[in-house]
mmCIF file with all atom_site columns, N, CA and C in Angstrom:
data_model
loop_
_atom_site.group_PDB
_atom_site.id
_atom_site.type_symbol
_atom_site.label_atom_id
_atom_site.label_alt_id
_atom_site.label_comp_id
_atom_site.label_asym_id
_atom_site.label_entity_id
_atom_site.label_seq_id
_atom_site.pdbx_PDB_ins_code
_atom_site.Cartn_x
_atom_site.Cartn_y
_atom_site.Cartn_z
_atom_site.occupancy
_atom_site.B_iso_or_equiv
_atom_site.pdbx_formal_charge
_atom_site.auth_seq_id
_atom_site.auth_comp_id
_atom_site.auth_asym_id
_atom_site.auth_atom_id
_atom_site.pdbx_PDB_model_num
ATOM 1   N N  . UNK A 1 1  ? -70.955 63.730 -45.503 1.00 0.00 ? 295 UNK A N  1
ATOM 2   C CA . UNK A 1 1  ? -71.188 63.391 -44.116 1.00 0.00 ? 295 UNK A CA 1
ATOM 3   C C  . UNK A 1 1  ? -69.885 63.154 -43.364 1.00 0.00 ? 295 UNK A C  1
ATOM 4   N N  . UNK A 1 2  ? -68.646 63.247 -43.968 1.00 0.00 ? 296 UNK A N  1
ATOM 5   C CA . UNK A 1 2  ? -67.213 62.947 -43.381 1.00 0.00 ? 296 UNK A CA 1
ATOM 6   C C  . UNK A 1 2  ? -67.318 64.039 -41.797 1.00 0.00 ? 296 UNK A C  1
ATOM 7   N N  . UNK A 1 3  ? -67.092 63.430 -41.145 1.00 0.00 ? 297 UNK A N  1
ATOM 8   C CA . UNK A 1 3  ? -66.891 63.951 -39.412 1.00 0.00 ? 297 UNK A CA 1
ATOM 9   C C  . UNK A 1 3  ? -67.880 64.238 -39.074 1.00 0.00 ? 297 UNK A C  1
ATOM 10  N N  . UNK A 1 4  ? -69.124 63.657 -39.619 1.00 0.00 ? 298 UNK A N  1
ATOM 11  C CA . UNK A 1 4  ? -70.080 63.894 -38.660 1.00 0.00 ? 298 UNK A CA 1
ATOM 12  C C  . UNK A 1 4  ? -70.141 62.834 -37.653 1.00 0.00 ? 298 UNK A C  1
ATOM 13  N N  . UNK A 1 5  ? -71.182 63.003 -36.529 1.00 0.00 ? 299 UNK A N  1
ATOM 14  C CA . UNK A 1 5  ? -71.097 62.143 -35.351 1.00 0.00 ? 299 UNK A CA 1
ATOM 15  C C  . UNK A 1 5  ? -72.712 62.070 -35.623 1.00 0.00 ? 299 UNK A C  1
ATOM 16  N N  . UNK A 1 6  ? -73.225 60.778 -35.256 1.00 0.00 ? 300 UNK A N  1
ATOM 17  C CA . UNK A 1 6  ? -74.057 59.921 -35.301 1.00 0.00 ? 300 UNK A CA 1
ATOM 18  C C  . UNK A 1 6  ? -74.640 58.989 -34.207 1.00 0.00 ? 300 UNK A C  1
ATOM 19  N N  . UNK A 1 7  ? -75.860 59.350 -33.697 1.00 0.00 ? 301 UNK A N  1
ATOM 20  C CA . UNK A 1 7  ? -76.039 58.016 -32.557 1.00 0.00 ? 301 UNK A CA 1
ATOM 21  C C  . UNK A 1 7  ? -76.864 57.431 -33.292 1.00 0.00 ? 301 UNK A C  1
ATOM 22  N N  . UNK A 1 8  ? -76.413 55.651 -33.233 1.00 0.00 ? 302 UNK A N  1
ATOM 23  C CA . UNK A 1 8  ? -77.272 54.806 -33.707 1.00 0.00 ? 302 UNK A CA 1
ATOM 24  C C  . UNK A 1 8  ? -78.264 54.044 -32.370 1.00 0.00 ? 302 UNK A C  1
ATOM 25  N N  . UNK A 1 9  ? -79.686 54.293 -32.244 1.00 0.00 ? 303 UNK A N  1
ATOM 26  C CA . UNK A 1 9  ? -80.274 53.464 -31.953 1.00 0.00 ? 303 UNK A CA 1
ATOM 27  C C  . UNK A 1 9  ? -81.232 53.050 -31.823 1.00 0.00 ? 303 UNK A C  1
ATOM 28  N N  . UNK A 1 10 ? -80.499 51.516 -31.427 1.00 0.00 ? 304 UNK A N  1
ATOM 29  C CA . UNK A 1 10 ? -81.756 50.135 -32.221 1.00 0.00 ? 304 UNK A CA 1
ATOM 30  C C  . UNK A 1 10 ? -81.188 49.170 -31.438 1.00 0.00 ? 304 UNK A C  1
ATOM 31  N N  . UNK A 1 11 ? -82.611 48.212 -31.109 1.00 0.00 ? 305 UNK A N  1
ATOM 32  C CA . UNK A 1 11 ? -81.970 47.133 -29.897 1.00 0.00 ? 305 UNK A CA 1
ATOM 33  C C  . UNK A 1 11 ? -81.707 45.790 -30.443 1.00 0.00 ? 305 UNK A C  1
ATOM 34  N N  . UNK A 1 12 ? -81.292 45.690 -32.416 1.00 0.00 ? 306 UNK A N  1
ATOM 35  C CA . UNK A 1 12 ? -80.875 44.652 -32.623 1.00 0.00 ? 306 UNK A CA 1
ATOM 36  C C  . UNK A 1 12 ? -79.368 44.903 -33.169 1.00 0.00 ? 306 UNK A C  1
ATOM 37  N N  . UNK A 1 13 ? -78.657 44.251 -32.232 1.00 0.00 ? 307 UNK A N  1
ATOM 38  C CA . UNK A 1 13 ? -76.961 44.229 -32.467 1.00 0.00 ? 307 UNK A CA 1
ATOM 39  C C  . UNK A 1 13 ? -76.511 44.064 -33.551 1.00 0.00 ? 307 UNK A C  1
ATOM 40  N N  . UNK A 1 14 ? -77.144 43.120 -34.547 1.00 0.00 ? 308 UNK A N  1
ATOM 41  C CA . UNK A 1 14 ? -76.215 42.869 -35.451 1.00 0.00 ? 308 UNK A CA 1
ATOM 42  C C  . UNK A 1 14 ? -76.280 44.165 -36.433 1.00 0.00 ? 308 UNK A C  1
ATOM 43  N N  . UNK A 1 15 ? -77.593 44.899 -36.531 1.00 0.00 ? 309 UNK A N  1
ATOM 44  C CA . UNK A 1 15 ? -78.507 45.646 -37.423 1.00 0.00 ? 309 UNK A CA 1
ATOM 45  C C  . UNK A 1 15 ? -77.489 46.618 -37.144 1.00 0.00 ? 309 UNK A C  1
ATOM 46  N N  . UNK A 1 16 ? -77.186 47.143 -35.879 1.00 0.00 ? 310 UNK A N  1
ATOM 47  C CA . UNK A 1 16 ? -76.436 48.237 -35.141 1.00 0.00 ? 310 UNK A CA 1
ATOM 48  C C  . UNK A 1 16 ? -75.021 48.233 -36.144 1.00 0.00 ? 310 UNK A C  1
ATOM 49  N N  . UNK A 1 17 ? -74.751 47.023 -35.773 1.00 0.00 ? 311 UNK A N  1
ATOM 50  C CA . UNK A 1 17 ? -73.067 46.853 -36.661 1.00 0.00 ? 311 UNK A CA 1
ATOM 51  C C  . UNK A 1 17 ? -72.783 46.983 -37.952 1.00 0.00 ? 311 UNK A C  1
ATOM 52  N N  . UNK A 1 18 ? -73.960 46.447 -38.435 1.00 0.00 ? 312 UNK A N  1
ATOM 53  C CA . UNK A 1 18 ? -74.021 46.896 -40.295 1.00 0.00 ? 312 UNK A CA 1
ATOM 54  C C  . UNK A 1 18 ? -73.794 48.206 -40.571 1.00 0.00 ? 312 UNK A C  1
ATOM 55  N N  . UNK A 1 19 ? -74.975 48.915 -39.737 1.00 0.00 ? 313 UNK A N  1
ATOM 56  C CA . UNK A 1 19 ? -75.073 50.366 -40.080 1.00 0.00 ? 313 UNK A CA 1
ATOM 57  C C  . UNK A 1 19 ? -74.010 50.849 -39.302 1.00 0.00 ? 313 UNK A C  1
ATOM 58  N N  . UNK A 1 20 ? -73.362 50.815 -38.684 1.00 0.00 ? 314 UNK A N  1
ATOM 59  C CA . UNK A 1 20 ? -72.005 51.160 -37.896 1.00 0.00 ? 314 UNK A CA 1
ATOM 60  C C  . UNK A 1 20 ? -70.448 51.408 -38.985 1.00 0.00 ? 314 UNK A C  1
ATOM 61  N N  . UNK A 1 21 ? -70.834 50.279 -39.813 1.00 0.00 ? 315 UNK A N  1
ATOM 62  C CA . UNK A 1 21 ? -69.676 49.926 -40.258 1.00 0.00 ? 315 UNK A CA 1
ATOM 63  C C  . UNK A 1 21 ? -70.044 50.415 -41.523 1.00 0.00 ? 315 UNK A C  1
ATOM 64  N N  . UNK A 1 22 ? -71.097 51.019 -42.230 1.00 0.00 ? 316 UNK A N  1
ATOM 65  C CA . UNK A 1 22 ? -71.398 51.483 -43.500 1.00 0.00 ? 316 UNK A CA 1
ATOM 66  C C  . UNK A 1 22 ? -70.875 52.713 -43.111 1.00 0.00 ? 316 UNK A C  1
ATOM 67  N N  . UNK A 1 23 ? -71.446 53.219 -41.776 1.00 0.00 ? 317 UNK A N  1
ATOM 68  C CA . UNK A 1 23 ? -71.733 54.758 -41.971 1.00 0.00 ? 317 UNK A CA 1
ATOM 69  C C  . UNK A 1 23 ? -70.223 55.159 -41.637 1.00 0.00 ? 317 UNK A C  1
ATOM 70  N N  . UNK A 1 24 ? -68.912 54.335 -40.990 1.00 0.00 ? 318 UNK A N  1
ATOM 71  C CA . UNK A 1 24 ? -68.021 54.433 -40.852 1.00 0.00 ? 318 UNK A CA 1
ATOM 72  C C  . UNK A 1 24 ? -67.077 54.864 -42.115 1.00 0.00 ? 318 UNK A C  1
ATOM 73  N N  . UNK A 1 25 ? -67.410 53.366 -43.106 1.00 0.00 ? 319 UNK A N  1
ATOM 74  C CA . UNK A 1 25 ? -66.710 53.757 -44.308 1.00 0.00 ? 319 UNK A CA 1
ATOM 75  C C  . UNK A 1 25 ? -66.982 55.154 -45.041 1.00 0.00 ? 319 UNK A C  1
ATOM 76  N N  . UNK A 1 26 ? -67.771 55.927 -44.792 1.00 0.00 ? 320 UNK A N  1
ATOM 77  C CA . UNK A 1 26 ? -68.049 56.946 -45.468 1.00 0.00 ? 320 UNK A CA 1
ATOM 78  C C  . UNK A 1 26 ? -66.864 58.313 -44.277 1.00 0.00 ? 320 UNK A C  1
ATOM 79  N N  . UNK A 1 27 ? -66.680 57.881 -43.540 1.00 0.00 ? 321 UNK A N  1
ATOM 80  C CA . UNK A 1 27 ? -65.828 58.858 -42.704 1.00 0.00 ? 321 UNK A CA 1
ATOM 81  C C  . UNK A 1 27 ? -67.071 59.623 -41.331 1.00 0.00 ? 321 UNK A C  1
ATOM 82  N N  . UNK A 1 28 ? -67.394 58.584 -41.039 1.00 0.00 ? 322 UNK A N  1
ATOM 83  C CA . UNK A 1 28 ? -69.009 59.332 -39.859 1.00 0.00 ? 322 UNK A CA 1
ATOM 84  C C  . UNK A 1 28 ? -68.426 58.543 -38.732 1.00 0.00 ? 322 UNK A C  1
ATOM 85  N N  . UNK A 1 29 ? -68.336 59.120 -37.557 1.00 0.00 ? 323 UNK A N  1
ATOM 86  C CA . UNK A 1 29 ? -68.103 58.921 -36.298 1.00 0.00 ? 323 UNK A CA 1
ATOM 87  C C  . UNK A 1 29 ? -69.342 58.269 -35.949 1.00 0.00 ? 323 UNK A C  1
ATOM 88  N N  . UNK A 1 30 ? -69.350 57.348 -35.638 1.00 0.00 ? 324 UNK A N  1
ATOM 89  C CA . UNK A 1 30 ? -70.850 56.937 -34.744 1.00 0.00 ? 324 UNK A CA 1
ATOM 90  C C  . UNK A 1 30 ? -70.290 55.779 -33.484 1.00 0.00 ? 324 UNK A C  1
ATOM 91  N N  . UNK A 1 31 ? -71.634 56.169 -32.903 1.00 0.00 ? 325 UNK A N  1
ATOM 92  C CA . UNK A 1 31 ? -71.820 55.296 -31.167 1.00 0.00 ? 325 UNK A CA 1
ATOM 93  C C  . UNK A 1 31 ? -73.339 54.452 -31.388 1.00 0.00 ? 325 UNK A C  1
ATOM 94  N N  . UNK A 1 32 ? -73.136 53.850 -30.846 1.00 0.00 ? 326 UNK A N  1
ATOM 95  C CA . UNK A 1 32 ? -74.552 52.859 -30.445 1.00 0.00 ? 326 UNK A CA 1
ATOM 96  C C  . UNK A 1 32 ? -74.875 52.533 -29.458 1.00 0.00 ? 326 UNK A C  1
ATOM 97  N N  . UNK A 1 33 ? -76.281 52.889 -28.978 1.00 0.00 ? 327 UNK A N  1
ATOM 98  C CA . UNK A 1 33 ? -76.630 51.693 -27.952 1.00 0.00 ? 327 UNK A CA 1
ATOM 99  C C  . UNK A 1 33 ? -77.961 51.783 -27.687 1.00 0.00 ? 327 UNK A C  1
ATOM 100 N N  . UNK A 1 34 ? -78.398 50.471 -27.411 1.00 0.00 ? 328 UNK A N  1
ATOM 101 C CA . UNK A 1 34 ? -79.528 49.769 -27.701 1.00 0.00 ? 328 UNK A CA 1
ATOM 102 C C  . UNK A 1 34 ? -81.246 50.077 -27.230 1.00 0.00 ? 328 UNK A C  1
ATOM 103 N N  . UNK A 1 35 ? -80.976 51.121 -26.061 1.00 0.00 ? 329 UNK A N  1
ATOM 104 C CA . UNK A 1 35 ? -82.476 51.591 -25.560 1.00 0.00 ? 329 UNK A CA 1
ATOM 105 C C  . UNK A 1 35 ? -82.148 53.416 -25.582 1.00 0.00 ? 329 UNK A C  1
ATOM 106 N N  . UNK A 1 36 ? -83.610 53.177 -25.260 1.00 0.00 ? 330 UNK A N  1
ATOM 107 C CA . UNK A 1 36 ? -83.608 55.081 -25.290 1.00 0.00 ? 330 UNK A CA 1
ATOM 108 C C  . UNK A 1 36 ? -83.412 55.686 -23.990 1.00 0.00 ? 330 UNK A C  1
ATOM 109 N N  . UNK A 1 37 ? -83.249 55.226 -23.090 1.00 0.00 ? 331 UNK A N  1
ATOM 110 C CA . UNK A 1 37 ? -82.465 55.437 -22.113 1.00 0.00 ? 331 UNK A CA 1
ATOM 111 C C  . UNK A 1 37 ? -81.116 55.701 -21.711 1.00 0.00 ? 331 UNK A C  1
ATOM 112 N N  . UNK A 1 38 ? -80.404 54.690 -22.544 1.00 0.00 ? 332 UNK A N  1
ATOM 113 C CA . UNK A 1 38 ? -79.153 54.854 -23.125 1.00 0.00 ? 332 UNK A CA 1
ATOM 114 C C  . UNK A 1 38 ? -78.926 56.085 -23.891 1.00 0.00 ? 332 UNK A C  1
ATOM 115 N N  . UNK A 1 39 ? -79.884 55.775 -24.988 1.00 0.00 ? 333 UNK A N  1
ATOM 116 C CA . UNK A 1 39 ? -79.498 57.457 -25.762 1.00 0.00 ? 333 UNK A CA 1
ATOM 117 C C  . UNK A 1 39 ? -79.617 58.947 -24.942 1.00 0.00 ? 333 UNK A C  1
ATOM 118 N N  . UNK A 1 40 ? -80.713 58.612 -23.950 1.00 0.00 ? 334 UNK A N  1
ATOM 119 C CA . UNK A 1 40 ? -80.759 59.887 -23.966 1.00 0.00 ? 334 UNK A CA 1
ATOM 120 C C  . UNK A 1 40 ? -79.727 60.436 -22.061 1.00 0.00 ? 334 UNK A C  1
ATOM 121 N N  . UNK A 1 41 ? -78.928 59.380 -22.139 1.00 0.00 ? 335 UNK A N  1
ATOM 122 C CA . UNK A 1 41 ? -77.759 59.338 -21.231 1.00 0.00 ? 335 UNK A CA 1
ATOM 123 C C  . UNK A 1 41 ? -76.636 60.183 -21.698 1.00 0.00 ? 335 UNK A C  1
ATOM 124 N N  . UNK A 1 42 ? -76.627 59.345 -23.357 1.00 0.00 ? 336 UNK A N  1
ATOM 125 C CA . UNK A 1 42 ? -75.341 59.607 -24.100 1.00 0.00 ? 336 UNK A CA 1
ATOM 126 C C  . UNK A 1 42 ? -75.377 60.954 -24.914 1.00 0.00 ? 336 UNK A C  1
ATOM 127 N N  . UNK A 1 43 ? -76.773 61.707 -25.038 1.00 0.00 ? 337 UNK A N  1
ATOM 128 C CA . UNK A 1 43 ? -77.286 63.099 -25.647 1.00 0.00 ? 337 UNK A CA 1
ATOM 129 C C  . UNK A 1 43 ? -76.698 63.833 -24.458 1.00 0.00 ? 337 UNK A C  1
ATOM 130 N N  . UNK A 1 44 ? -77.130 64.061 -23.389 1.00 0.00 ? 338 UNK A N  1
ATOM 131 C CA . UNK A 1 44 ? -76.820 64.764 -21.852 1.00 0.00 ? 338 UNK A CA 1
ATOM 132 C C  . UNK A 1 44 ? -75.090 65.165 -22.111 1.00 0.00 ? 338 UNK A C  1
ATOM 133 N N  . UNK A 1 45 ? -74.503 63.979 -22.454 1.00 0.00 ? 339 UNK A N  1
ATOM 134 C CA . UNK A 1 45 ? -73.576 64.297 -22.101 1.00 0.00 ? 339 UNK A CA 1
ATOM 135 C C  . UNK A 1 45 ? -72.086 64.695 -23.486 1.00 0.00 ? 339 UNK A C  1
ATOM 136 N N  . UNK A 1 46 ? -73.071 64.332 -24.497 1.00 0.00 ? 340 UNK A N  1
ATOM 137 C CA . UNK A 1 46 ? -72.064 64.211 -26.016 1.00 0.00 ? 340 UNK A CA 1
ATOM 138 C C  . UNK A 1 46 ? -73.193 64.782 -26.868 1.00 0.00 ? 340 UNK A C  1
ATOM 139 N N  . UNK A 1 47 ? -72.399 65.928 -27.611 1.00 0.00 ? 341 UNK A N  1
ATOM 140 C CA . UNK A 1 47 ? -73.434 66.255 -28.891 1.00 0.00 ? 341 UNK A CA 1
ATOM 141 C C  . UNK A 1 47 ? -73.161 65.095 -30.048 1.00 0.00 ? 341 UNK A C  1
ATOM 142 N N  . UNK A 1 48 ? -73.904 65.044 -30.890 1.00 0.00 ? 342 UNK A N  1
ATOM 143 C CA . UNK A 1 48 ? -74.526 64.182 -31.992 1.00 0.00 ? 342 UNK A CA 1
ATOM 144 C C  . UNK A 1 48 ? -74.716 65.627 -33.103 1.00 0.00 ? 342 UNK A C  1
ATOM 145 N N  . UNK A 1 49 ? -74.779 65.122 -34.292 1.00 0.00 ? 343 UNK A N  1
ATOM 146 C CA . UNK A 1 49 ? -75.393 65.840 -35.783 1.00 0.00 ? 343 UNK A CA 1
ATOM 147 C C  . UNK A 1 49 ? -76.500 65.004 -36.039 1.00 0.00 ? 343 UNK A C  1
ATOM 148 N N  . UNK A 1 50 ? -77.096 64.056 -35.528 1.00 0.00 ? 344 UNK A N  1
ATOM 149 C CA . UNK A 1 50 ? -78.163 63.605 -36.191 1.00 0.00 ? 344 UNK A CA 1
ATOM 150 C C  . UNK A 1 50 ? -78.156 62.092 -34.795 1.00 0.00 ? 344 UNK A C  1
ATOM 151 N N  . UNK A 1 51 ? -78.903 61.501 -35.161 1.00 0.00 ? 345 UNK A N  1
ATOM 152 C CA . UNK A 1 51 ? -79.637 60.015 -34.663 1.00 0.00 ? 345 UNK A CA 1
ATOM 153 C C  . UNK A 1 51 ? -79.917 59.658 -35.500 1.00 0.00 ? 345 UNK A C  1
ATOM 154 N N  . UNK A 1 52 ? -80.195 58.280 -35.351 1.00 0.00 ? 346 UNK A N  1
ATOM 155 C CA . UNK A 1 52 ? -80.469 57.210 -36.206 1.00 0.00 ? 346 UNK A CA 1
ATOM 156 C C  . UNK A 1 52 ? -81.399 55.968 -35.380 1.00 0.00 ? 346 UNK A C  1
ATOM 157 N N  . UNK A 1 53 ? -82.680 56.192 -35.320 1.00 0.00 ? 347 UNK A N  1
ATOM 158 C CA . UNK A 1 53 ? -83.820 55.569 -34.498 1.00 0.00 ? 347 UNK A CA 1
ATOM 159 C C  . UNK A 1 53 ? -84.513 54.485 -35.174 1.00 0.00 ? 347 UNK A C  1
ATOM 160 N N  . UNK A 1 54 ? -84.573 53.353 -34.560 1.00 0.00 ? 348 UNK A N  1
ATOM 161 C CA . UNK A 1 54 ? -85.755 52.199 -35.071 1.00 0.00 ? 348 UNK A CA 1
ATOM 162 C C  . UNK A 1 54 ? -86.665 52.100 -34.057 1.00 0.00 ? 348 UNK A C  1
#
């Protein structure tokens, strides 16, 4: 998964940061943010390889 890009989202922060910081150590670019509104702001305008939805 090294350079892939990743949107994480989920509207509990801390949950966000765990998985932020796991999927980091593995070499994965990721963004977060908390509604699907947001995401689908941040899709429009940035490709992703995957999401990551709760």
């Amino acid at each position: 998964m090294k350079g892939a890009r990743i949107l994480v989202v989920d509207d509990d922060p801390q949950f966000s940061f765990v998985v932020k910081n796991l999927l980091e150590l593995e070499g994965v670019e990721t963004e977060i943010v908390h509604n699907s509104v947001d995401a689908m702001n941040r899709l429009m305008f940035s490709p992703f390889d995957a999401m990551l939805v709760d």
